[in-house]
C-alpha cells in the first residue's frame, strides 16, 4: 500500500468517529458544524469530556491551548501532565491564534499527552505552533499545511509515525531534541527560514526528500537508527551534518548544495550511497565509514581527511 493510500485510509478511519456520541455532544457538534468561526472554548469542552474532534473548513479564532484541558496530574515534582484521550482532526482549517501544548513557569511545567492521533491537514497557521515538552501516542500529521510563523516540535516524543509532507514553512522550523520513535517523513516541502534538527533522535525510517531549503539547515549531533534518505533536495544556504550518527543506511542522491555542507566527525555504520549531487564546498574531515561509499564520493580526495574502517 502506498504512503498516500495509507494516509487516506487513516483519515477515513479517523473521520468515522464523528457518528458516535451522546445527545449533548451531538448538539455541541451541530452548533460547531453550523458556524464558520470556532472558539477554542468549545473545543476544550469536548476534549475534557473525552469526545473526538473533527473540524473541516473552519476558522479557529483564538489560541488553542491544550494545557487548558483538565487540571493535569502531578507525575513529577512540579510537573503536571494533561492527558487527552480524544482523536483530533482538523482539515482545511485556519488558525488565527497559537497552538500550544505546554506552559513553563518559574517552577512549574505543564505538558500534554495525546493518547490518540492528532492531524492538521491542509491547514493554515497564522501564528506560532509549539508542540513542545509533550508526547503523542498516535499518528501526527501536518501534511499540506502552511506555517506563517515559527513551528516547533522541540523536546517532544512521537511514538507513532509523523507526516510533515508538502508543508510550507515561512518562518523557523525547530525539531531540536525531539524523539521520533517510528517513521518521520517530510517530502515535497518548502522551508524559507532556519530548519534545525539538532540532537534529534530518529528511531525509524527518515525521509527528507524533494525539499527546498532556502535558509540554513542544521542536523548536527542527530542520531538515525534507521535509514536516512536525503534525495532530490535543493539547499540554498549552509548545511550542518556535523557529528551525525547514521546507524542505518544513508542515501544522498541528485541533491544540490549551493553553499558549504559540512559532515565533520560524522559516523556512518551502514551503506552510504552518494551520487549525482552538486556541491561547492564539502567537508568530511574525520568522518568514519564502516563501508566504502557507493557512488561518486571520492574518499581519497585531498579535500577530505577521513578515517575509513572496512569490515
PDB file of C-alpha atoms in Angstrom:
ATOM      1  CA  UNK A   1       0.000   0.000   0.000  1.00  0.00           C
ATOM      2  CA  UNK A   2       1.420   3.419  -0.982  1.00  0.00           C
ATOM      3  CA  UNK A   3       2.085   6.161   1.585  1.00  0.00           C
ATOM      4  CA  UNK A   4      -0.724   8.338   0.133  1.00  0.00           C
ATOM      5  CA  UNK A   5      -3.159   5.447   0.328  1.00  0.00           C
ATOM      6  CA  UNK A   6      -2.161   4.743   3.934  1.00  0.00           C
ATOM      7  CA  UNK A   7      -2.789   8.382   4.857  1.00  0.00           C
ATOM      8  CA  UNK A   8      -6.172   8.313   3.090  1.00  0.00           C
ATOM      9  CA  UNK A   9      -7.217   5.164   4.931  1.00  0.00           C
ATOM     10  CA  UNK A  10      -6.091   6.697   8.224  1.00  0.00           C
ATOM     11  CA  UNK A  11      -8.131   9.884   7.562  1.00  0.00           C
ATOM     12  CA  UNK A  12     -11.237   7.901   6.604  1.00  0.00           C
ATOM     13  CA  UNK A  13     -10.994   5.732   9.711  1.00  0.00           C
ATOM     14  CA  UNK A  14     -10.456   8.751  11.931  1.00  0.00           C
ATOM     15  CA  UNK A  15     -13.374  10.641  10.401  1.00  0.00           C
ATOM     16  CA  UNK A  16     -15.740   7.761  11.210  1.00  0.00           C
ATOM     17  CA  UNK A  17     -15.746   8.598  14.925  1.00  0.00           C
ATOM     18  CA  UNK A  18     -17.984  11.656  14.355  1.00  0.00           C
ATOM     19  CA  UNK A  19     -21.027   9.366  14.126  1.00  0.00           C
ATOM     20  CA  UNK A  20     -20.751   8.307  17.768  1.00  0.00           C
ATOM     21  CA  UNK A  21     -21.513  10.479  20.830  1.00  0.00           C
ATOM     22  CA  UNK A  22     -24.076  11.473  23.400  1.00  0.00           C
ATOM     23  CA  UNK A  23     -27.027  13.748  22.657  1.00  0.00           C
ATOM     24  CA  UNK A  24     -25.356  16.623  24.497  1.00  0.00           C
ATOM     25  CA  UNK A  25     -22.165  16.230  22.487  1.00  0.00           C
ATOM     26  CA  UNK A  26     -24.112  15.926  19.240  1.00  0.00           C
ATOM     27  CA  UNK A  27     -25.781  19.242  19.992  1.00  0.00           C
ATOM     28  CA  UNK A  28     -22.415  20.855  20.603  1.00  0.00           C
ATOM     29  CA  UNK A  29     -21.046  19.408  17.368  1.00  0.00           C
ATOM     30  CA  UNK A  30     -24.091  20.631  15.445  1.00  0.00           C
ATOM     31  CA  UNK A  31     -23.506  24.163  16.732  1.00  0.00           C
ATOM     32  CA  UNK A  32     -19.826  23.948  15.796  1.00  0.00           C
ATOM     33  CA  UNK A  33     -20.555  22.492  12.366  1.00  0.00           C
ATOM     34  CA  UNK A  34     -23.007  25.297  11.571  1.00  0.00           C
ATOM     35  CA  UNK A  35     -20.533  28.072  12.358  1.00  0.00           C
ATOM     36  CA  UNK A  36     -17.562  29.098  10.233  1.00  0.00           C
ATOM     37  CA  UNK A  37     -15.653  30.634  13.144  1.00  0.00           C
ATOM     38  CA  UNK A  38     -14.979  28.449  16.182  1.00  0.00           C
ATOM     39  CA  UNK A  39     -13.853  29.432  19.665  1.00  0.00           C
ATOM     40  CA  UNK A  40     -11.407  27.067  21.329  1.00  0.00           C
ATOM     41  CA  UNK A  41     -13.560  27.103  24.468  1.00  0.00           C
ATOM     42  CA  UNK A  42     -15.974  24.779  22.664  1.00  0.00           C
ATOM     43  CA  UNK A  43     -13.115  22.509  21.646  1.00  0.00           C
ATOM     44  CA  UNK A  44     -11.728  22.354  25.180  1.00  0.00           C
ATOM     45  CA  UNK A  45     -15.180  21.360  26.486  1.00  0.00           C
ATOM     46  CA  UNK A  46     -15.327  18.425  24.070  1.00  0.00           C
ATOM     47  CA  UNK A  47     -11.785  17.322  24.888  1.00  0.00           C
ATOM     48  CA  UNK A  48     -12.440  17.416  28.624  1.00  0.00           C
ATOM     49  CA  UNK A  49     -15.348  15.002  28.045  1.00  0.00           C
ATOM     50  CA  UNK A  50     -13.107  12.685  26.016  1.00  0.00           C
ATOM     51  CA  UNK A  51     -15.022  13.346  22.795  1.00  0.00           C
ATOM     52  CA  UNK A  52     -13.267  13.087  19.445  1.00  0.00           C
ATOM     53  CA  UNK A  53     -12.932  16.285  17.429  1.00  0.00           C
ATOM     54  CA  UNK A  54     -13.383  16.560  13.649  1.00  0.00           C
ATOM     55  CA  UNK A  55     -13.477  20.011  12.065  1.00  0.00           C
ATOM     56  CA  UNK A  56     -13.379  20.820   8.351  1.00  0.00           C
ATOM     57  CA  UNK A  57     -13.237  24.265   6.680  1.00  0.00           C
ATOM     58  CA  UNK A  58     -13.313  26.203   9.973  1.00  0.00           C
ATOM     59  CA  UNK A  59     -11.567  29.298  11.321  1.00  0.00           C
ATOM     60  CA  UNK A  60     -10.177  28.924  14.850  1.00  0.00           C
ATOM     61  CA  UNK A  61     -10.267  32.467  16.171  1.00  0.00           C
ATOM     62  CA  UNK A  62      -8.159  32.271  19.369  1.00  0.00           C
ATOM     63  CA  UNK A  63      -5.268  30.351  20.930  1.00  0.00           C
ATOM     64  CA  UNK A  64      -5.691  26.585  21.043  1.00  0.00           C
ATOM     65  CA  UNK A  65      -4.030  25.805  24.374  1.00  0.00           C
ATOM     66  CA  UNK A  66      -4.224  22.077  25.128  1.00  0.00           C
ATOM     67  CA  UNK A  67      -2.905  22.660  28.649  1.00  0.00           C
ATOM     68  CA  UNK A  68      -6.354  24.053  29.483  1.00  0.00           C
ATOM     69  CA  UNK A  69      -7.800  20.558  29.212  1.00  0.00           C
ATOM     70  CA  UNK A  70      -8.293  19.358  32.779  1.00  0.00           C
ATOM     71  CA  UNK A  71      -6.194  20.156  35.829  1.00  0.00           C
ATOM     72  CA  UNK A  72      -3.287  17.897  34.954  1.00  0.00           C
ATOM     73  CA  UNK A  73      -1.720  15.111  37.011  1.00  0.00           C
ATOM     74  CA  UNK A  74       1.429  15.837  39.004  1.00  0.00           C
ATOM     75  CA  UNK A  75       3.605  12.910  37.920  1.00  0.00           C
ATOM     76  CA  UNK A  76       6.878  14.518  38.953  1.00  0.00           C
ATOM     77  CA  UNK A  77       7.541  17.318  41.393  1.00  0.00           C
ATOM     78  CA  UNK A  78       6.041  20.475  39.834  1.00  0.00           C
ATOM     79  CA  UNK A  79       5.471  18.674  36.502  1.00  0.00           C
ATOM     80  CA  UNK A  80       1.809  18.304  35.506  1.00  0.00           C
ATOM     81  CA  UNK A  81       0.679  16.155  32.580  1.00  0.00           C
ATOM     82  CA  UNK A  82      -2.655  16.832  30.843  1.00  0.00           C
ATOM     83  CA  UNK A  83      -3.949  13.611  29.236  1.00  0.00           C
ATOM     84  CA  UNK A  84      -6.153  13.932  26.144  1.00  0.00           C
ATOM     85  CA  UNK A  85      -7.953  10.728  25.158  1.00  0.00           C
ATOM     86  CA  UNK A  86      -9.647  12.207  22.063  1.00  0.00           C
ATOM     87  CA  UNK A  87      -8.653  11.760  18.441  1.00  0.00           C
ATOM     88  CA  UNK A  88      -8.208  15.212  16.897  1.00  0.00           C
ATOM     89  CA  UNK A  89      -8.593  16.045  13.200  1.00  0.00           C
ATOM     90  CA  UNK A  90      -8.575  19.474  11.573  1.00  0.00           C
ATOM     91  CA  UNK A  91      -8.828  19.615   7.782  1.00  0.00           C
ATOM     92  CA  UNK A  92      -8.555  22.770   5.694  1.00  0.00           C
ATOM     93  CA  UNK A  93      -8.839  24.957   8.794  1.00  0.00           C
ATOM     94  CA  UNK A  94      -7.303  28.343   9.526  1.00  0.00           C
ATOM     95  CA  UNK A  95      -5.783  29.077  12.927  1.00  0.00           C
ATOM     96  CA  UNK A  96      -5.688  32.746  13.925  1.00  0.00           C
ATOM     97  CA  UNK A  97      -4.112  32.154  17.339  1.00  0.00           C
ATOM     98  CA  UNK A  98      -1.304  29.991  18.645  1.00  0.00           C
ATOM     99  CA  UNK A  99      -1.329  26.212  19.035  1.00  0.00           C
ATOM    100  CA  UNK A 100       0.248  25.320  22.393  1.00  0.00           C
ATOM    101  CA  UNK A 101       0.884  22.050  24.242  1.00  0.00           C
ATOM    102  CA  UNK A 102       2.963  23.210  27.218  1.00  0.00           C
ATOM    103  CA  UNK A 103       3.412  26.008  29.718  1.00  0.00           C
ATOM    104  CA  UNK A 104       6.670  26.570  31.552  1.00  0.00           C
ATOM    105  CA  UNK A 105       6.704  28.867  34.558  1.00  0.00           C
ATOM    106  CA  UNK A 106       9.477  29.620  37.019  1.00  0.00           C
ATOM    107  CA  UNK A 107       8.906  26.411  38.977  1.00  0.00           C
ATOM    108  CA  UNK A 108       6.066  24.518  37.270  1.00  0.00           C
ATOM    109  CA  UNK A 109       5.827  22.729  33.926  1.00  0.00           C
ATOM    110  CA  UNK A 110       2.503  21.790  32.333  1.00  0.00           C
ATOM    111  CA  UNK A 111       2.675  19.407  29.375  1.00  0.00           C
ATOM    112  CA  UNK A 112       0.259  17.411  27.195  1.00  0.00           C
ATOM    113  CA  UNK A 113      -0.039  13.688  26.486  1.00  0.00           C
ATOM    114  CA  UNK A 114      -2.117  12.885  23.383  1.00  0.00           C
ATOM    115  CA  UNK A 115      -3.332   9.300  23.609  1.00  0.00           C
ATOM    116  CA  UNK A 116      -4.635   9.144  20.019  1.00  0.00           C
ATOM    117  CA  UNK A 117      -3.902  10.640  16.603  1.00  0.00           C
ATOM    118  CA  UNK A 118      -3.591  14.383  16.014  1.00  0.00           C
ATOM    119  CA  UNK A 119      -3.969  15.696  12.459  1.00  0.00           C
ATOM    120  CA  UNK A 120      -3.788  19.179  10.964  1.00  0.00           C
ATOM    121  CA  UNK A 121      -4.235  18.522   7.240  1.00  0.00           C
ATOM    122  CA  UNK A 122      -4.209  21.349   4.673  1.00  0.00           C
ATOM    123  CA  UNK A 123      -4.360  23.900   7.487  1.00  0.00           C
ATOM    124  CA  UNK A 124      -3.026  27.460   7.643  1.00  0.00           C
ATOM    125  CA  UNK A 125      -1.374  28.647  10.838  1.00  0.00           C
ATOM    126  CA  UNK A 126      -1.220  32.426  11.150  1.00  0.00           C
ATOM    127  CA  UNK A 127       0.557  32.283  14.492  1.00  0.00           C
ATOM    128  CA  UNK A 128       3.105  30.131  16.312  1.00  0.00           C
ATOM    129  CA  UNK A 129       2.729  26.364  16.595  1.00  0.00           C
ATOM    130  CA  UNK A 130       4.510  24.922  19.642  1.00  0.00           C
ATOM    131  CA  UNK A 131       4.165  21.162  20.130  1.00  0.00           C
ATOM    132  CA  UNK A 132       6.799  21.085  22.879  1.00  0.00           C
ATOM    133  CA  UNK A 133       7.613  19.101  26.022  1.00  0.00           C
ATOM    134  CA  UNK A 134       4.748  16.763  25.136  1.00  0.00           C
ATOM    135  CA  UNK A 135       4.001  13.224  23.953  1.00  0.00           C
ATOM    136  CA  UNK A 136       1.852  11.988  21.059  1.00  0.00           C
ATOM    137  CA  UNK A 137       0.964   8.306  21.236  1.00  0.00           C
ATOM    138  CA  UNK A 138      -0.888   8.178  17.907  1.00  0.00           C
ATOM    139  CA  UNK A 139      -0.018   9.358  14.411  1.00  0.00           C
ATOM    140  CA  UNK A 140       0.930  13.019  13.925  1.00  0.00           C
ATOM    141  CA  UNK A 141       0.005  14.522  10.559  1.00  0.00           C
ATOM    142  CA  UNK A 142       0.680  18.088   9.387  1.00  0.00           C
ATOM    143  CA  UNK A 143       0.606  17.302   5.658  1.00  0.00           C
ATOM    144  CA  UNK A 144      -0.018  20.113   3.145  1.00  0.00           C
ATOM    145  CA  UNK A 145      -0.168  22.755   5.872  1.00  0.00           C
ATOM    146  CA  UNK A 146       1.253  26.293   5.807  1.00  0.00           C
ATOM    147  CA  UNK A 147       3.085  27.799   8.771  1.00  0.00           C
ATOM    148  CA  UNK A 148       3.368  31.582   8.637  1.00  0.00           C
ATOM    149  CA  UNK A 149       5.116  31.816  11.999  1.00  0.00           C
ATOM    150  CA  UNK A 150       7.561  29.584  13.854  1.00  0.00           C
ATOM    151  CA  UNK A 151       6.706  25.900  14.196  1.00  0.00           C
ATOM    152  CA  UNK A 152       8.390  23.886  16.925  1.00  0.00           C
ATOM    153  CA  UNK A 153       8.294  20.215  17.859  1.00  0.00           C
ATOM    154  CA  UNK A 154      11.227  20.571  20.255  1.00  0.00           C
ATOM    155  CA  UNK A 155      11.746  18.158  23.156  1.00  0.00           C
ATOM    156  CA  UNK A 156       8.574  16.199  22.340  1.00  0.00           C
ATOM    157  CA  UNK A 157       8.167  12.442  21.972  1.00  0.00           C
ATOM    158  CA  UNK A 158       6.279  10.999  18.999  1.00  0.00           C
ATOM    159  CA  UNK A 159       5.503   7.320  19.482  1.00  0.00           C
ATOM    160  CA  UNK A 160       3.933   6.724  16.043  1.00  0.00           C
ATOM    161  CA  UNK A 161       4.574   7.921  12.504  1.00  0.00           C
ATOM    162  CA  UNK A 162       4.937  11.642  11.809  1.00  0.00           C
ATOM    163  CA  UNK A 163       3.965  13.179   8.447  1.00  0.00           C
ATOM    164  CA  UNK A 164       5.337  16.614   7.595  1.00  0.00           C
ATOM    165  CA  UNK A 165       4.812  16.245   3.846  1.00  0.00           C
ATOM    166  CA  UNK A 166       4.160  19.051   1.368  1.00  0.00           C
ATOM    167  CA  UNK A 167       4.371  21.716   4.059  1.00  0.00           C
ATOM    168  CA  UNK A 168       5.378  25.346   3.606  1.00  0.00           C
ATOM    169  CA  UNK A 169       7.249  26.963   6.492  1.00  0.00           C
ATOM    170  CA  UNK A 170       7.628  30.706   6.127  1.00  0.00           C
ATOM    171  CA  UNK A 171       9.439  31.011   9.459  1.00  0.00           C
ATOM    172  CA  UNK A 172      11.730  28.823  11.552  1.00  0.00           C
ATOM    173  CA  UNK A 173      11.075  25.095  11.873  1.00  0.00           C
ATOM    174  CA  UNK A 174      12.567  23.659  15.068  1.00  0.00           C
ATOM    175  CA  UNK A 175      12.788  19.955  15.906  1.00  0.00           C
ATOM    176  CA  UNK A 176      15.694  20.019  18.367  1.00  0.00           C
ATOM    177  CA  UNK A 177      15.915  17.279  20.980  1.00  0.00           C
ATOM    178  CA  UNK A 178      12.739  15.592  19.736  1.00  0.00           C
ATOM    179  CA  UNK A 179      12.362  11.819  19.758  1.00  0.00           C
ATOM    180  CA  UNK A 180      10.667  10.138  16.782  1.00  0.00           C
ATOM    181  CA  UNK A 181      10.113   6.506  17.736  1.00  0.00           C
ATOM    182  CA  UNK A 182       8.644   5.461  14.382  1.00  0.00           C
ATOM    183  CA  UNK A 183       8.932   6.860  10.835  1.00  0.00           C
ATOM    184  CA  UNK A 184       9.384  10.556  10.021  1.00  0.00           C
ATOM    185  CA  UNK A 185       8.562  11.947   6.589  1.00  0.00           C
ATOM    186  CA  UNK A 186       8.984  15.416   5.108  1.00  0.00           C
ATOM    187  CA  UNK A 187       8.825  15.359   1.313  1.00  0.00           C
ATOM    188  CA  UNK A 188       7.980  17.951  -1.369  1.00  0.00           C
ATOM    189  CA  UNK A 189       8.203  20.756   1.185  1.00  0.00           C
ATOM    190  CA  UNK A 190       9.451  24.358   1.294  1.00  0.00           C
ATOM    191  CA  UNK A 191      11.403  25.816   4.209  1.00  0.00           C
ATOM    192  CA  UNK A 192      12.182  29.533   3.935  1.00  0.00           C
ATOM    193  CA  UNK A 193      13.958  30.105   7.272  1.00  0.00           C
ATOM    194  CA  UNK A 194      16.253  28.134   9.571  1.00  0.00           C
ATOM    195  CA  UNK A 195      15.474  24.425   9.963  1.00  0.00           C
ATOM    196  CA  UNK A 196      17.046  22.700  12.960  1.00  0.00           C
ATOM    197  CA  UNK A 197      17.053  19.013  13.859  1.00  0.00           C
ATOM    198  CA  UNK A 198      19.980  19.357  16.248  1.00  0.00           C
ATOM    199  CA  UNK A 199      20.275  16.480  18.764  1.00  0.00           C
ATOM    200  CA  UNK A 200      17.103  14.867  17.426  1.00  0.00           C
ATOM    201  CA  UNK A 201      16.754  11.065  17.573  1.00  0.00           C
ATOM    202  CA  UNK A 202      15.061   9.143  14.741  1.00  0.00           C
ATOM    203  CA  UNK A 203      14.287   5.500  15.564  1.00  0.00           C
ATOM    204  CA  UNK A 204      12.519   4.517  12.331  1.00  0.00           C
ATOM    205  CA  UNK A 205      12.805   5.417   8.656  1.00  0.00           C
ATOM    206  CA  UNK A 206      13.636   9.064   7.976  1.00  0.00           C
ATOM    207  CA  UNK A 207      12.749  10.555   4.587  1.00  0.00           C
ATOM    208  CA  UNK A 208      13.641  14.181   3.802  1.00  0.00           C
ATOM    209  CA  UNK A 209      13.431  14.385   0.024  1.00  0.00           C
ATOM    210  CA  UNK A 210      12.328  16.754  -2.762  1.00  0.00           C
ATOM    211  CA  UNK A 211      12.656  19.713  -0.394  1.00  0.00           C
ATOM    212  CA  UNK A 212      13.772  23.300  -0.993  1.00  0.00           C
ATOM    213  CA  UNK A 213      15.758  24.734   1.916  1.00  0.00           C
ATOM    214  CA  UNK A 214      16.101  28.495   1.450  1.00  0.00           C
ATOM    215  CA  UNK A 215      17.961  29.113   4.710  1.00  0.00           C
ATOM    216  CA  UNK A 216      20.459  27.244   6.877  1.00  0.00           C
ATOM    217  CA  UNK A 217      19.849  23.583   7.731  1.00  0.00           C
ATOM    218  CA  UNK A 218      21.178  22.020  10.946  1.00  0.00           C
ATOM    219  CA  UNK A 219      21.298  18.254  11.527  1.00  0.00           C
ATOM    220  CA  UNK A 220      24.217  18.474  13.955  1.00  0.00           C
ATOM    221  CA  UNK A 221      24.536  15.710  16.574  1.00  0.00           C
ATOM    222  CA  UNK A 222      21.449  13.917  15.246  1.00  0.00           C
ATOM    223  CA  UNK A 223      21.057  10.132  15.591  1.00  0.00           C
ATOM    224  CA  UNK A 224      19.445   7.967  12.901  1.00  0.00           C
ATOM    225  CA  UNK A 225      18.773   4.387  13.995  1.00  0.00           C
ATOM    226  CA  UNK A 226      17.033   3.533  10.720  1.00  0.00           C
ATOM    227  CA  UNK A 227      17.622   4.511   7.075  1.00  0.00           C
ATOM    228  CA  UNK A 228      18.093   8.221   6.330  1.00  0.00           C
ATOM    229  CA  UNK A 229      17.048   9.238   2.792  1.00  0.00           C
ATOM    230  CA  UNK A 230      18.082  12.735   1.688  1.00  0.00           C
ATOM    231  CA  UNK A 231      17.390  12.840  -2.057  1.00  0.00           C
ATOM    232  CA  UNK A 232      16.430  15.387  -4.742  1.00  0.00           C
ATOM    233  CA  UNK A 233      16.847  18.356  -2.408  1.00  0.00           C
ATOM    234  CA  UNK A 234      17.933  21.943  -3.068  1.00  0.00           C
ATOM    235  CA  UNK A 235      19.920  23.689  -0.323  1.00  0.00           C
ATOM    236  CA  UNK A 236      20.466  27.369  -0.994  1.00  0.00           C
ATOM    237  CA  UNK A 237      22.387  28.163   2.200  1.00  0.00           C
ATOM    238  CA  UNK A 238      24.821  26.377   4.516  1.00  0.00           C
ATOM    239  CA  UNK A 239      24.041  22.946   5.908  1.00  0.00           C
ATOM    240  CA  UNK A 240      25.448  21.274   9.005  1.00  0.00           C
ATOM    241  CA  UNK A 241      25.615  17.486   9.364  1.00  0.00           C
ATOM    242  CA  UNK A 242      28.480  17.523  11.865  1.00  0.00           C
ATOM    243  CA  UNK A 243      28.690  14.582  14.259  1.00  0.00           C
ATOM    244  CA  UNK A 244      25.572  12.869  12.924  1.00  0.00           C
ATOM    245  CA  UNK A 245      25.380   9.183  13.796  1.00  0.00           C
ATOM    246  CA  UNK A 246      23.852   7.122  10.971  1.00  0.00           C
ATOM    247  CA  UNK A 247      23.309   3.581  12.248  1.00  0.00           C
ATOM    248  CA  UNK A 248      21.197   2.676   9.220  1.00  0.00           C
ATOM    249  CA  UNK A 249      21.950   3.319   5.571  1.00  0.00           C
ATOM    250  CA  UNK A 250      22.428   6.898   4.352  1.00  0.00           C
ATOM    251  CA  UNK A 251      21.399   7.939   0.863  1.00  0.00           C
ATOM    252  CA  UNK A 252      22.022  11.326  -0.777  1.00  0.00           C
ATOM    253  CA  UNK A 253      21.175  11.455  -4.481  1.00  0.00           C
ATOM    254  CA  UNK A 254      20.550  14.253  -7.001  1.00  0.00           C
ATOM    255  CA  UNK A 255      20.857  16.950  -4.345  1.00  0.00           C
ATOM    256  CA  UNK A 256      22.213  20.461  -4.900  1.00  0.00           C
ATOM    257  CA  UNK A 257      24.306  22.145  -2.203  1.00  0.00           C
ATOM    258  CA  UNK A 258      24.702  25.784  -3.250  1.00  0.00           C
ATOM    259  CA  UNK A 259      26.726  26.654  -0.132  1.00  0.00           C
ATOM    260  CA  UNK A 260      29.075  24.762   2.176  1.00  0.00           C
ATOM    261  CA  UNK A 261      27.946  21.418   3.564  1.00  0.00           C
ATOM    262  CA  UNK A 262      29.889  20.007   6.498  1.00  0.00           C
ATOM    263  CA  UNK A 263      29.910  16.383   7.696  1.00  0.00           C
ATOM    264  CA  UNK A 264      32.777  16.731  10.183  1.00  0.00           C
ATOM    265  CA  UNK A 265      33.169  13.820  12.615  1.00  0.00           C
ATOM    266  CA  UNK A 266      30.089  12.090  11.218  1.00  0.00           C
ATOM    267  CA  UNK A 267      29.704   8.329  11.686  1.00  0.00           C
ATOM    268  CA  UNK A 268      28.231   6.024   9.034  1.00  0.00           C
ATOM    269  CA  UNK A 269      27.851   2.446  10.260  1.00  0.00           C
ATOM    270  CA  UNK A 270      25.993   1.063   7.219  1.00  0.00           C
ATOM    271  CA  UNK A 271      25.946   1.572   3.468  1.00  0.00           C
ATOM    272  CA  UNK A 272      26.382   5.132   2.151  1.00  0.00           C
ATOM    273  CA  UNK A 273      25.100   5.977  -1.318  1.00  0.00           C
ATOM    274  CA  UNK A 274      26.216   9.358  -2.731  1.00  0.00           C
ATOM    275  CA  UNK A 275      25.645  10.128  -6.419  1.00  0.00           C
ATOM    276  CA  UNK A 276      24.746  12.882  -8.898  1.00  0.00           C
ATOM    277  CA  UNK A 277      24.984  15.638  -6.298  1.00  0.00           C
ATOM    278  CA  UNK A 278      26.095  19.208  -6.999  1.00  0.00           C
ATOM    279  CA  UNK A 279      28.153  20.950  -4.362  1.00  0.00           C
ATOM    280  CA  UNK A 280      30.512  23.894  -3.963  1.00  0.00           C
ATOM    281  CA  UNK A 281      32.175  23.025  -0.654  1.00  0.00           C
ATOM    282  CA  UNK A 282      32.079  19.687   1.179  1.00  0.00           C
ATOM    283  CA  UNK A 283      33.851  18.934   4.426  1.00  0.00           C
ATOM    284  CA  UNK A 284      34.065  15.311   5.548  1.00  0.00           C
ATOM    285  CA  UNK A 285      37.025  15.727   7.882  1.00  0.00           C
ATOM    286  CA  UNK A 286      37.466  12.965  10.478  1.00  0.00           C
ATOM    287  CA  UNK A 287      34.414  11.127   9.202  1.00  0.00           C
ATOM    288  CA  UNK A 288      34.106   7.417   9.909  1.00  0.00           C
ATOM    289  CA  UNK A 289      32.811   4.969   7.283  1.00  0.00           C
ATOM    290  CA  UNK A 290      32.487   1.275   8.079  1.00  0.00           C
ATOM    291  CA  UNK A 291      31.922   0.581   4.374  1.00  0.00           C
ATOM    292  CA  UNK A 292      33.301   2.309   1.305  1.00  0.00           C
ATOM    293  CA  UNK A 293      30.682   4.795  -0.028  1.00  0.00           C
ATOM    294  CA  UNK A 294      28.837   3.800  -3.196  1.00  0.00           C
ATOM    295  CA  UNK A 295      28.763   6.392  -5.988  1.00  0.00           C
ATOM    296  CA  UNK A 296      30.966   9.371  -6.757  1.00  0.00           C
ATOM    297  CA  UNK A 297      32.109  10.442  -3.289  1.00  0.00           C
ATOM    298  CA  UNK A 298      35.913  10.274  -3.560  1.00  0.00           C
ATOM    299  CA  UNK A 299      37.090   9.343  -0.098  1.00  0.00           C
ATOM    300  CA  UNK A 300      40.771   9.644  -1.031  1.00  0.00           C
ATOM    301  CA  UNK A 301      40.479  13.194  -2.314  1.00  0.00           C
ATOM    302  CA  UNK A 302      42.858  15.745  -0.812  1.00  0.00           C
ATOM    303  CA  UNK A 303      39.789  17.833   0.026  1.00  0.00           C
ATOM    304  CA  UNK A 304      38.907  15.364   2.776  1.00  0.00           C
ATOM    305  CA  UNK A 305      40.607  13.892   5.796  1.00  0.00           C
ATOM    306  CA  UNK A 306      38.917  10.578   6.524  1.00  0.00           C
ATOM    307  CA  UNK A 307      39.106   7.555   8.714  1.00  0.00           C
ATOM    308  CA  UNK A 308      37.757   4.521   6.825  1.00  0.00           C
ATOM    309  CA  UNK A 309      37.215   1.255   8.655  1.00  0.00           C
ATOM    310  CA  UNK A 310      36.311  -1.633   6.374  1.00  0.00           C
ATOM    311  CA  UNK A 311      34.511  -4.737   7.602  1.00  0.00           C
TER     312      UNK A 311
END
